[in-house]
Coordinates of N, CA and C in Angstrom, one line a residue:
M65 N -5.8 46.6 -6.5 CA -6.6 45.6 -6.8 C -8.1 46.2 -7.3
N66 N -8.8 45.5 -8.1 CA -10.0 45.9 -8.2 C -11.1 45.3 -7.2
S67 N -12.2 45.8 -7.2 CA -13.2 45.3 -6.0 C -13.6 43.9 -6.0
R68 N -13.6 43.4 -7.2 CA -13.9 42.0 -7.4 C -13.0 41.2 -6.9
T69 N -11.7 41.5 -7.3 CA -10.5 40.8 -6.8 C -10.3 40.8 -5.5
M70 N -10.5 41.9 -4.8 CA -10.4 42.1 -3.2 C -11.4 41.2 -2.6
K71 N -12.6 41.0 -3.2 CA -13.8 40.3 -2.6 C -13.3 38.9 -2.5
V72 N -12.8 38.3 -3.6 CA -12.2 37.2 -3.7 C -11.1 36.7 -2.8
V73 N -10.2 37.6 -2.9 CA -9.1 37.3 -2.0 C -9.5 37.6 -0.3
G74 N -10.5 38.5 0.0 CA -11.0 38.5 1.4 C -11.8 37.2 1.7
E75 N -12.4 36.8 0.7 CA -13.1 35.1 0.9 C -12.1 34.1 1.2
R76 N -10.9 34.2 0.5 CA -9.9 33.3 0.7 C -9.2 33.5 2.2
I77 N -9.0 34.5 2.4 CA -8.5 34.9 3.8 C -9.4 34.6 4.8
R78 N -10.7 34.8 4.6 CA -11.6 34.3 5.6 C -11.8 32.7 5.8
S79 N -11.6 32.2 4.7 CA -11.7 30.8 4.7 C -10.5 30.2 5.4
L80 N -9.2 30.7 5.3 CA -8.2 30.3 5.7 C -8.3 30.4 7.4
R81 N -8.5 31.7 7.5 CA -8.8 32.1 9.0 C -9.9 31.1 9.8
E82 N -10.7 30.9 9.0 CA -11.9 30.0 9.9 C -11.4 28.8 9.9
Q83 N -10.6 28.1 8.9 CA -10.0 26.8 9.0 C -9.1 26.6 10.3
R84 N -8.4 27.7 10.5 CA -7.9 27.8 11.9 C -8.5 27.9 13.2
K85 N -9.8 28.3 13.1 CA -10.7 28.7 14.1 C -10.2 29.7 14.8
W86 N -9.7 30.8 14.1 CA -9.2 31.9 14.6 C -10.3 33.1 14.5
S87 N -10.4 34.0 15.5 CA -11.2 35.3 15.2 C -10.4 36.3 14.4
Q88 N -11.1 37.2 14.0 CA -10.6 38.3 13.1 C -9.5 38.9 14.2
M89 N -9.8 39.1 15.4 CA -8.8 39.7 16.5 C -7.6 38.9 16.5
K90 N -7.7 37.7 16.5 CA -6.4 36.8 16.6 C -5.5 37.0 15.4
L91 N -6.3 37.1 14.4 CA -5.5 37.2 12.9 C -5.0 38.5 13.0
G92 N -5.6 39.6 13.4 CA -5.1 40.9 13.4 C -3.9 41.2 14.3
E93 N -3.9 40.4 15.3 CA -2.9 40.6 16.3 C -1.7 39.9 15.6
L94 N -1.6 38.8 15.0 CA -0.6 38.0 14.6 C 0.0 38.6 13.1
A95 N -0.9 39.4 12.6 CA -0.6 40.1 11.2 C -0.3 41.6 11.9
D96 N -0.4 42.0 13.0 CA -0.1 43.5 13.5 C -0.9 44.4 12.5
L97 N -2.2 44.0 12.4 CA -3.2 45.0 11.7 C -4.7 44.9 12.8
H98 N -5.2 45.8 12.6 CA -6.3 46.1 13.6 C -7.5 45.1 13.1
Y99 N -8.3 44.5 13.9 CA -9.1 43.3 13.7 C -10.3 44.0 12.7
T100 N -10.6 45.3 12.9 CA -11.6 45.9 12.0 C -11.2 45.9 10.6
Y101 N -9.9 45.9 10.3 CA -9.3 46.1 9.2 C -9.2 44.8 8.4
I102 N -9.1 43.8 9.3 CA -9.1 42.3 8.9 C -10.4 42.1 8.4
G103 N -11.6 42.6 8.9 CA -13.0 42.4 8.6 C -13.3 43.0 7.3
R104 N -12.5 44.4 7.2 CA -12.8 45.1 6.0 C -12.1 44.3 4.9
I105 N -11.1 43.7 5.0 CA -10.3 43.0 3.9 C -11.1 41.8 3.7
E106 N -11.6 41.2 4.6 CA -12.4 39.9 4.3 C -13.6 40.1 3.4
R107 N -14.3 41.3 3.9 CA -15.5 41.5 3.1 C -15.0 42.4 1.6
G108 N -13.8 42.5 1.4 CA -13.5 43.2 0.1 C -13.7 44.7 0.0
E109 N -13.9 45.4 1.1 CA -14.1 46.7 1.3 C -13.0 47.8 1.1
N110 N -11.8 47.0 1.5 CA -10.7 48.0 1.3 C -9.9 47.7 0.0
N111 N -9.1 48.6 -0.4 CA -8.1 48.3 -1.5 C -6.8 48.5 -0.5
V112 N -6.5 47.1 -0.2 CA -5.4 46.9 0.7 C -4.0 46.9 0.1
T113 N -2.8 47.3 0.7 CA -1.6 47.4 0.1 C -1.0 45.9 0.0
M114 N -0.1 45.5 -0.8 CA 0.7 44.3 -0.8 C 1.1 43.9 0.4
K115 N 1.6 45.1 1.1 CA 2.3 44.9 2.4 C 1.3 44.2 3.4
S116 N 0.2 44.7 3.5 CA -0.9 44.0 4.3 C -1.2 42.7 4.0
I117 N -1.5 42.4 2.7 CA -1.7 40.8 2.3 C -0.5 40.3 2.6
E118 N 0.6 40.7 2.4 CA 1.8 39.8 3.0 C 1.9 39.4 4.5
K119 N 1.3 40.6 5.3 CA 1.5 40.3 6.7 C 0.3 39.1 7.2
V120 N -0.8 39.5 6.4 CA -1.8 38.4 6.7 C -1.3 36.9 6.2
A121 N -0.7 36.8 5.0 CA -0.1 35.5 4.6 C 0.9 35.0 5.6
V122 N 1.9 35.7 6.1 CA 2.9 35.6 7.1 C 2.0 35.0 8.4
A123 N 1.2 35.8 8.9 CA 0.3 35.3 9.8 C -0.4 34.1 9.8
L124 N -0.9 33.8 8.6 CA -1.6 32.6 8.4 C -0.6 31.4 8.0
D125 N 0.6 31.7 7.9 CA 1.8 30.6 7.7 C 1.5 30.2 6.4
V126 N 0.9 31.0 5.4 CA 0.8 30.3 4.1 C 1.7 31.1 3.0
P127 N 2.0 30.5 1.9 CA 2.8 31.4 0.9 C 1.9 32.3 0.4
F128 N 2.4 33.5 0.1 CA 1.9 34.7 -0.5 C 0.7 34.2 -1.5
E129 N 1.3 33.6 -2.6 CA 0.4 33.2 -3.5 C -0.9 32.5 -3.2
E130 N -0.9 31.8 -2.1 CA -2.1 30.9 -1.5 C -3.4 31.8 -1.5
L131 N -3.1 33.1 -1.1 CA -4.3 33.9 -1.1 C -4.8 34.2 -2.4
F132 N -4.3 33.8 -3.3 CA -4.8 34.2 -4.7 C -5.1 32.9 -5.4
R133 N -5.1 31.9 -4.9 CA -5.3 30.3 -5.4 C -6.6 30.4 -6.2
F134 N -7.6 30.7 -5.6 CA -9.1 30.7 -6.1 C -9.5 32.1 -6.7
I135 N -8.6 32.8 -7.5 CA -9.0 34.1 -7.9 C -10.2 34.2 -8.7
Q136 N -10.6 33.1 -9.5 CA -11.7 32.9 -10.2 C -12.9 33.0 -9.4
P137 N -13.9 34.0 -9.4 CA -15.2 34.1 -8.6 C -15.7 32.6 -8.7
L138 N -16.4 32.3 -7.7 CA -17.3 31.3 -7.8 C -18.6 31.6 -8.2
E139 N -19.4 30.8 -8.9 CA -20.7 31.3 -9.4 C -21.5 30.0 -9.0
K140 N -22.4 30.2 -8.4 CA -23.6 29.1 -8.3 C -24.1 28.9 -9.5
G141 N -24.4 27.4 -9.8 CA -24.9 27.0 -11.0 C -23.8 26.4 -11.9
R142 N -22.5 26.8 -11.8 CA -21.4 26.4 -12.7 C -21.1 24.9 -12.0
D143 N -20.7 24.0 -12.8 CA -20.4 22.7 -12.5 C -19.2 22.7 -11.5
E144 N -18.4 23.5 -11.4 CA -17.2 23.6 -10.5 C -17.5 24.1 -9.2
Y145 N -18.6 24.8 -9.0 CA -19.0 25.6 -7.8 C -18.8 24.7 -6.5
Y146 N -19.5 23.8 -6.5 CA -19.5 22.8 -5.1 C -18.2 22.1 -5.0
L147 N -17.8 21.9 -6.1 CA -16.3 21.1 -6.1 C -15.4 22.1 -5.6
S148 N -15.4 23.4 -6.0 CA -14.3 24.5 -5.5 C -14.5 24.6 -4.1
L149 N -15.9 24.6 -3.5 CA -16.2 24.6 -2.0 C -15.6 23.6 -1.3
L150 N -15.8 22.4 -2.0 CA -15.2 21.2 -1.2 C -13.6 21.2 -1.1
V151 N -12.9 21.7 -2.3 CA -11.6 21.6 -2.2 C -11.0 22.6 -1.2
S152 N -11.8 23.9 -1.1 CA -11.3 24.9 -0.1 C -11.6 24.3 1.2
K153 N -12.5 23.4 1.7 CA -12.7 23.0 2.8 C -11.3 22.0 3.3
F154 N -10.9 21.4 2.4 CA -9.7 20.4 2.6 C -8.5 21.2 2.7
Q155 N -8.3 22.2 2.1 CA -6.8 22.7 2.0 C -6.6 23.5 3.7
G156 N -5.4 23.3 4.1 CA -4.9 23.5 5.1 C -5.2 22.4 6.3
R157 N -5.8 21.3 6.0 CA -6.0 20.0 6.7 C -4.6 19.2 6.5
S158 N -4.7 18.5 7.6 CA -3.7 17.4 7.3 C -3.9 16.2 6.3
V159 N -2.9 15.6 6.0 CA -3.0 14.7 4.8 C -4.0 13.5 5.5
T160 N -3.8 13.3 6.6 CA -4.7 12.0 7.4 C -6.1 12.7 7.4
D161 N -6.5 14.1 7.8 CA -7.8 14.4 7.6 C -8.3 14.4 6.1
Q162 N -7.7 14.8 5.1 CA -8.0 14.6 3.9 C -8.3 13.4 3.4
K163 N -7.3 12.3 3.9 CA -7.8 11.1 3.5 C -9.0 10.3 4.1
R164 N -9.2 10.8 5.4 CA -10.5 10.3 6.1 C -11.8 11.0 5.2
A165 N -11.6 12.2 5.0 CA -12.7 13.1 4.4 C -13.0 12.1 3.1
Y166 N -12.0 11.8 2.2 CA -12.1 11.2 1.1 C -12.7 9.9 1.2
E167 N -12.3 9.3 2.1 CA -12.9 7.9 2.2 C -14.2 7.8 2.6
M168 N -14.6 8.9 3.4 CA -16.1 9.1 3.9 C -17.0 9.6 2.8
L169 N -16.5 10.5 2.0 CA -17.4 10.9 0.9 C -17.2 9.7 -0.4
S170 N -16.3 9.0 -0.5 CA -16.1 7.9 -1.4 C -17.4 6.9 -0.8
Y171 N -17.2 6.6 0.3 CA -18.3 5.4 0.9 C -19.7 6.0 0.7
M172 N -20.1 7.2 1.1 CA -21.4 7.8 0.7 C -21.7 7.9 -0.7
L173 N -20.9 8.3 -1.6 CA -21.3 8.2 -3.0 C -21.4 6.7 -3.4
D174 N -20.4 5.9 -3.1 CA -20.8 4.6 -3.5 C -22.0 3.9 -3.0
W175 N -22.1 4.1 -1.9 CA -23.4 3.6 -1.2 C -24.7 4.1 -1.8
K176 N -24.6 5.4 -2.3 CA -25.8 6.0 -2.9 C -26.0 5.5 -4.3
D177 N -24.9 5.0 -5.1 CA -25.1 4.6 -6.3 C -25.6 3.1 -6.4
E178 N -25.6 2.3 -5.2 CA -26.0 1.0 -5.1 C -27.3 0.8 -5.4

């Protein structure tokens, strides 16, 4: 994988790990990879093997392709930038949490429009 792709995949892995409130050490233990290696993966510093990415996906309990879901790099200033950040925050949350967040956001946006 090229360095840009590795950076985006690394950011996705970090996001999924942080959603679970896991440390790099915990993810490393679950994936049978050293925690410093997890850090390098998350920063996009390593050209990792598909086997390592598969281990991370299994540890995170997500389908392999989930790590590549947002492969298009997010750029500030693009219309989709903040929308993509919101979507990534809701992934991995329960349907109940997603519904509550939607209702709160709807309330806030409706209130501001009045």
